[in-house]
Coordinates of C-alpha atoms in Angstrom, one line a residue:
X1 CA 36.5 12.0 -21.7
X2 CA 34.6 8.8 -21.0
X3 CA 36.5 5.6 -20.8
X4 CA 35.3 2.5 -22.6
X5 CA 33.6 1.1 -19.4
X6 CA 31.6 4.2 -18.6
X7 CA 30.8 4.7 -22.3
X8 CA 29.2 1.2 -22.3
X9 CA 27.3 1.9 -19.1
X10 CA 25.8 5.1 -20.5
X11 CA 24.9 3.3 -23.7
X12 CA 22.9 0.9 -21.5
X13 CA 21.0 3.8 -20.0
X14 CA 20.1 4.8 -23.6
X15 CA 22.3 8.0 -23.8
X16 CA 23.6 8.2 -27.3
X17 CA 27.3 9.0 -27.3
X18 CA 30.2 8.9 -29.9
X19 CA 32.7 6.1 -29.8
X20 CA 35.1 6.4 -26.9
X21 CA 38.6 7.8 -27.6
X22 CA 41.7 7.4 -25.4
X23 CA 42.3 10.2 -23.0
X24 CA 45.3 12.5 -23.6
X25 CA 46.0 12.7 -19.9
X26 CA 45.2 11.0 -16.6
X27 CA 41.6 12.0 -15.6
X28 CA 40.9 13.9 -12.5
X29 CA 39.5 12.1 -9.5
X30 CA 35.7 11.6 -9.5
X31 CA 33.7 10.9 -12.7
X32 CA 34.1 12.1 -16.2
X33 CA 31.2 14.1 -17.7
X34 CA 29.6 13.0 -21.0
X35 CA 30.7 14.9 -24.2
X36 CA 29.1 18.3 -24.8
X37 CA 26.8 16.8 -27.5
X38 CA 25.2 14.5 -24.8
X39 CA 24.8 17.1 -22.1
X40 CA 24.5 20.8 -21.5
X41 CA 27.6 22.7 -20.2
X42 CA 28.2 22.2 -16.5
X43 CA 27.1 24.9 -14.2
X44 CA 27.7 25.3 -10.5
X45 CA 24.8 24.2 -8.3
X46 CA 22.4 27.1 -7.7
X47 CA 20.6 27.8 -4.4
X48 CA 17.3 25.9 -4.5
X49 CA 14.2 28.0 -5.1
X50 CA 11.5 25.8 -3.7
X51 CA 7.8 26.8 -3.9
X52 CA 6.3 26.3 -0.4
X53 CA 3.5 23.8 0.1
X54 CA 0.0 25.3 0.4
X55 CA -0.2 23.8 3.9
X56 CA 3.3 24.8 5.0
X57 CA 4.0 27.7 7.4
X58 CA 5.6 30.8 5.7
X59 CA 9.3 31.2 6.2
X60 CA 11.9 33.9 5.5
X61 CA 14.9 31.6 5.7
X62 CA 16.8 31.1 2.4
X63 CA 17.7 27.6 1.4
X64 CA 21.3 26.7 2.1
X65 CA 23.9 25.6 -0.5
X66 CA 25.6 22.2 -0.2
X67 CA 27.8 21.9 2.9
X68 CA 29.2 19.3 5.1
X69 CA 26.3 17.5 6.7
X70 CA 25.5 18.2 10.4
X71 CA 25.1 15.2 12.6
X72 CA 21.5 14.3 13.4
X73 CA 20.6 15.0 17.0
X74 CA 20.1 12.0 19.2
X75 CA 16.6 10.5 18.8
X76 CA 16.0 12.2 15.5
X77 CA 14.7 15.5 14.4
X78 CA 11.7 16.0 12.2
X79 CA 12.4 16.5 8.5
X80 CA 10.8 19.8 7.4
X81 CA 9.0 18.2 4.4
X82 CA 7.6 15.2 6.3
X83 CA 3.9 15.8 7.2
X84 CA 2.8 14.7 10.7
X85 CA 1.1 11.4 10.8
X86 CA -2.7 11.6 10.6
X87 CA -5.4 9.7 12.6
X88 CA -4.5 6.1 13.1
X89 CA -0.9 6.5 12.1
X90 CA 2.0 5.5 14.3
X91 CA 3.2 8.5 16.4
X92 CA 6.7 9.8 15.5
X93 CA 7.9 9.6 19.0
X94 CA 8.1 5.8 19.6
X95 CA 9.5 5.3 16.0
X96 CA 12.3 7.8 16.7
X97 CA 13.8 5.5 19.3
X98 CA 13.7 2.3 17.3
X99 CA 16.8 0.3 16.3
X100 CA 16.9 -1.6 13.0
X101 CA 15.3 -4.9 14.2
X102 CA 12.5 -3.0 16.0
X103 CA 11.9 -0.8 13.0
X104 CA 11.8 -3.7 10.6
X105 CA 9.2 -5.4 12.9
X106 CA 7.1 -2.3 13.2
X107 CA 7.1 -1.7 9.4
X108 CA 6.2 -5.4 8.7
X109 CA 3.2 -5.2 11.1
X110 CA 2.1 -1.6 10.5
X111 CA -1.6 -1.0 10.3
X112 CA -1.5 2.7 10.3
X113 CA -3.5 3.1 7.0
X114 CA -5.7 1.0 4.7
X115 CA -2.8 -0.2 2.5
X116 CA -2.0 -2.9 5.1
X117 CA -5.2 -4.8 4.1
X118 CA -4.0 -5.6 0.6
X119 CA -0.2 -5.9 0.8
X120 CA 1.7 -9.2 0.5
X121 CA 4.5 -7.7 2.6
X122 CA 5.8 -4.3 3.6
X123 CA 9.0 -3.1 1.9
X124 CA 11.6 -1.6 4.1
X125 CA 15.0 -1.3 2.4
X126 CA 18.0 -2.7 0.5
X127 CA 21.7 -2.1 0.6
X128 CA 24.2 -1.4 3.4
X129 CA 22.7 0.5 6.3
X130 CA 25.8 2.5 6.9
X131 CA 26.2 3.8 3.3
X132 CA 27.2 7.3 2.4
X133 CA 24.6 7.2 -0.4
X134 CA 20.8 7.1 0.2
X135 CA 18.3 6.6 -2.6
X136 CA 14.7 7.4 -1.8
X137 CA 12.0 6.3 -4.3
X138 CA 8.2 6.5 -4.2
X139 CA 6.1 3.4 -3.5
X140 CA 6.4 -0.3 -4.0
X141 CA 5.1 -1.8 -7.2
X142 CA 3.7 -5.3 -7.8
X143 CA 7.1 -7.0 -7.9
X144 CA 8.4 -5.1 -4.9
X145 CA 5.3 -6.1 -3.0
X146 CA 5.9 -9.7 -3.9
X147 CA 9.7 -9.8 -3.0
X148 CA 9.7 -7.3 -0.1
X149 CA 12.6 -5.3 -1.6
X150 CA 12.6 -1.8 -3.2
X151 CA 13.4 -1.1 -6.8
X152 CA 13.2 -4.6 -8.4
X153 CA 12.0 -5.5 -11.9
X154 CA 12.8 -3.3 -14.8
X155 CA 13.0 -0.1 -12.9
X156 CA 15.3 -1.7 -10.4
X157 CA 17.6 -2.9 -13.1
X158 CA 17.7 0.6 -14.6
X159 CA 18.5 2.1 -11.2
X160 CA 21.3 -0.5 -10.7
X161 CA 22.9 0.5 -14.1
X162 CA 22.5 4.2 -13.3
X163 CA 24.3 3.8 -9.9
X164 CA 27.0 1.6 -11.4
X165 CA 27.8 4.3 -13.9
X166 CA 29.1 6.5 -11.0
X167 CA 30.7 3.6 -9.0
X168 CA 27.8 3.0 -6.6
X169 CA 25.8 -0.2 -5.9
X170 CA 23.2 -1.6 -3.5
X171 CA 25.6 -4.5 -3.1
X172 CA 28.6 -2.2 -2.6
X173 CA 30.6 -1.5 0.6
X174 CA 29.3 0.6 3.5
X175 CA 31.4 2.7 5.9
X176 CA 31.9 -0.1 8.5
X177 CA 32.4 -3.4 6.8
X178 CA 33.3 -5.4 3.8
X179 CA 30.8 -5.6 0.9
X180 CA 28.9 -8.8 0.1
X181 CA 29.4 -8.2 -3.6
X182 CA 30.6 -5.5 -6.0
X183 CA 33.7 -4.6 -3.9
X184 CA 34.7 -1.9 -6.4
X185 CA 31.5 0.0 -5.7
X186 CA 30.4 2.2 -2.9
X187 CA 27.2 1.1 -1.2
X188 CA 23.9 2.7 -1.6
X189 CA 21.1 2.4 0.9
X190 CA 17.7 2.3 -0.9
X191 CA 14.3 3.0 0.6
X192 CA 10.9 4.1 -0.6
X193 CA 8.7 6.9 0.7
X194 CA 5.8 4.5 1.1
X195 CA 6.3 1.0 2.6
X196 CA 3.2 -0.7 1.1
X197 CA 1.9 -0.9 -2.5
X198 CA -1.1 1.2 -3.4
X199 CA -3.7 -0.9 -5.2
X200 CA -3.2 -0.9 -9.0
X201 CA 0.0 1.2 -8.4
X202 CA -2.2 4.3 -8.0
X203 CA -0.7 7.5 -6.6
X204 CA -0.4 7.5 -2.8
X205 CA -2.7 9.8 -0.8
X206 CA -1.5 12.4 1.6
X207 CA -2.7 10.3 4.5
X208 CA -0.8 7.3 3.4
X209 CA 2.4 9.3 2.9
X210 CA 1.9 10.8 6.4
X211 CA 1.5 7.3 7.9
X212 CA 4.9 6.2 6.6
X213 CA 6.7 9.5 7.4
X214 CA 8.0 8.4 10.8
X215 CA 9.5 5.3 9.3
X216 CA 11.3 7.2 6.5
X217 CA 12.6 9.7 9.0
X218 CA 13.9 7.0 11.3
X219 CA 15.7 5.4 8.3
X220 CA 17.4 8.7 7.6
X221 CA 18.4 9.1 11.2
X222 CA 19.9 5.6 11.4
X223 CA 21.8 5.6 8.1
X224 CA 23.0 9.3 8.3
X225 CA 24.0 9.4 4.6
X226 CA 26.4 11.9 3.2
X227 CA 24.3 12.5 0.0
X228 CA 20.8 11.7 -1.0
X229 CA 19.1 11.0 -4.3
X230 CA 15.4 11.8 -4.3
X231 CA 13.8 10.0 -7.2
X232 CA 10.2 11.0 -8.2
X233 CA 7.8 13.6 -7.0
X234 CA 6.6 11.8 -3.9
X235 CA 10.1 11.5 -2.5
X236 CA 10.5 15.2 -3.2
X237 CA 7.2 16.1 -1.6
X238 CA 8.0 14.0 1.5
X239 CA 11.5 15.1 2.1
X240 CA 11.6 18.7 0.7
X241 CA 8.0 19.6 1.2
X242 CA 7.7 20.9 -2.3
X243 CA 5.0 20.4 -5.0
X244 CA 7.2 22.1 -7.6
X245 CA 7.8 20.2 -10.9
X246 CA 10.9 18.0 -10.8
X247 CA 12.3 19.9 -13.8
X248 CA 12.3 23.0 -11.7
X249 CA 14.1 21.3 -8.8
X250 CA 16.7 19.4 -10.7
X251 CA 20.3 20.8 -11.1
X252 CA 20.4 22.1 -7.5
X253 CA 21.7 20.9 -4.2
X254 CA 18.9 20.9 -1.7
X255 CA 19.2 20.2 2.0
X256 CA 17.5 17.5 4.2
X257 CA 18.6 17.9 7.8
X258 CA 21.9 19.4 6.7
X259 CA 22.6 16.6 4.1
X260 CA 22.8 17.4 0.4
X261 CA 19.9 16.0 -1.6
X262 CA 19.7 15.9 -5.4
X263 CA 16.4 15.6 -7.2
X264 CA 16.0 13.3 -10.2
X265 CA 13.5 11.3 -12.2
X266 CA 12.2 8.0 -11.0
X267 CA 13.6 5.0 -13.1
X268 CA 10.0 3.9 -14.0
X269 CA 9.5 7.4 -15.6
X270 CA 12.7 7.1 -17.5
X271 CA 11.6 3.7 -18.9
X272 CA 8.5 5.5 -20.3
X273 CA 10.5 8.6 -21.3
X274 CA 13.9 7.5 -22.4
X275 CA 14.8 10.9 -23.9
X276 CA 15.1 12.2 -20.3
X277 CA 17.9 9.7 -19.4
X278 CA 20.6 12.3 -20.3
X279 CA 19.1 14.7 -17.7
X280 CA 19.2 11.8 -15.2
X281 CA 22.9 11.4 -16.0
X282 CA 23.5 15.0 -15.2
X283 CA 21.7 14.5 -11.8
X284 CA 24.0 11.5 -11.1
X285 CA 27.1 13.6 -11.9
X286 CA 25.9 16.4 -9.6
X287 CA 25.4 13.9 -6.8
X288 CA 28.8 12.3 -7.4
X289 CA 30.6 15.6 -7.5
X290 CA 28.8 16.8 -4.3
X291 CA 30.0 13.8 -2.3
X292 CA 33.5 14.1 -3.7
X293 CA 33.6 17.8 -2.6
X294 CA 32.5 16.8 0.9
X295 CA 35.2 14.2 1.1
X296 CA 37.8 16.6 -0.2
X297 CA 36.8 19.0 2.5
X298 CA 37.1 16.3 5.1
X299 CA 40.7 15.7 4.0
X300 CA 41.4 19.4 4.4

């Protein structure tokens, strides 16, 4: 049963729900699912069935179910889905050893592809850099390019409401310090697959994605999140190496370097297709439940 606060948050997302009623008993830890009328019956996460990329090497290994994340090796290990950088791109090796200040400087001065010629500023990240949550989007838009932050404007406002509905915020607390704001929320580290805005918000090219791949990989190595939200097809292509439709990849717990990753729609798509917001709520619930299970396993 949804309490009044969460009912109001879901209403902000555009999910139509009946009026909240008092719960008969104390709710279980975690989050409460929407009523049956607003979402399909819950099902256990299935093993991901990813369609390999046309340029990926064949493999006989079956995808793993969600499990406690393995620590990333020192210096970073290549993410399977990230394509190697093309001509003119920064090599992955030097980037793999960068700390946060060096990485920020490298991103702001990057000239690995033609997008650098038209950007106002590169967009690195937002949120605590020691968060258990990591949200990966696609590419900066016009307002992100102006402000130098990911997920601002209407899509950012929708993302903030989506995360708040499961007790998460870019202003929330990380693992190692007090939050600057929203102390009741867990922190979410937010990044984009691409660091510079494509002209006219066009789709990024494979070469542009490859040029940014070492930066995204280093962000993942430094943050070491417990759970990831991959929002939009370019985040999925970069980190899972799959061109399959998002609808086929949703509802499953994928793996990125031993860390569970949940696929969902990008907030800008949800603004254009509000009927899909209920599906996005299911994705958020799956991510929330996945992290809660990991923490329960930690407690033994």
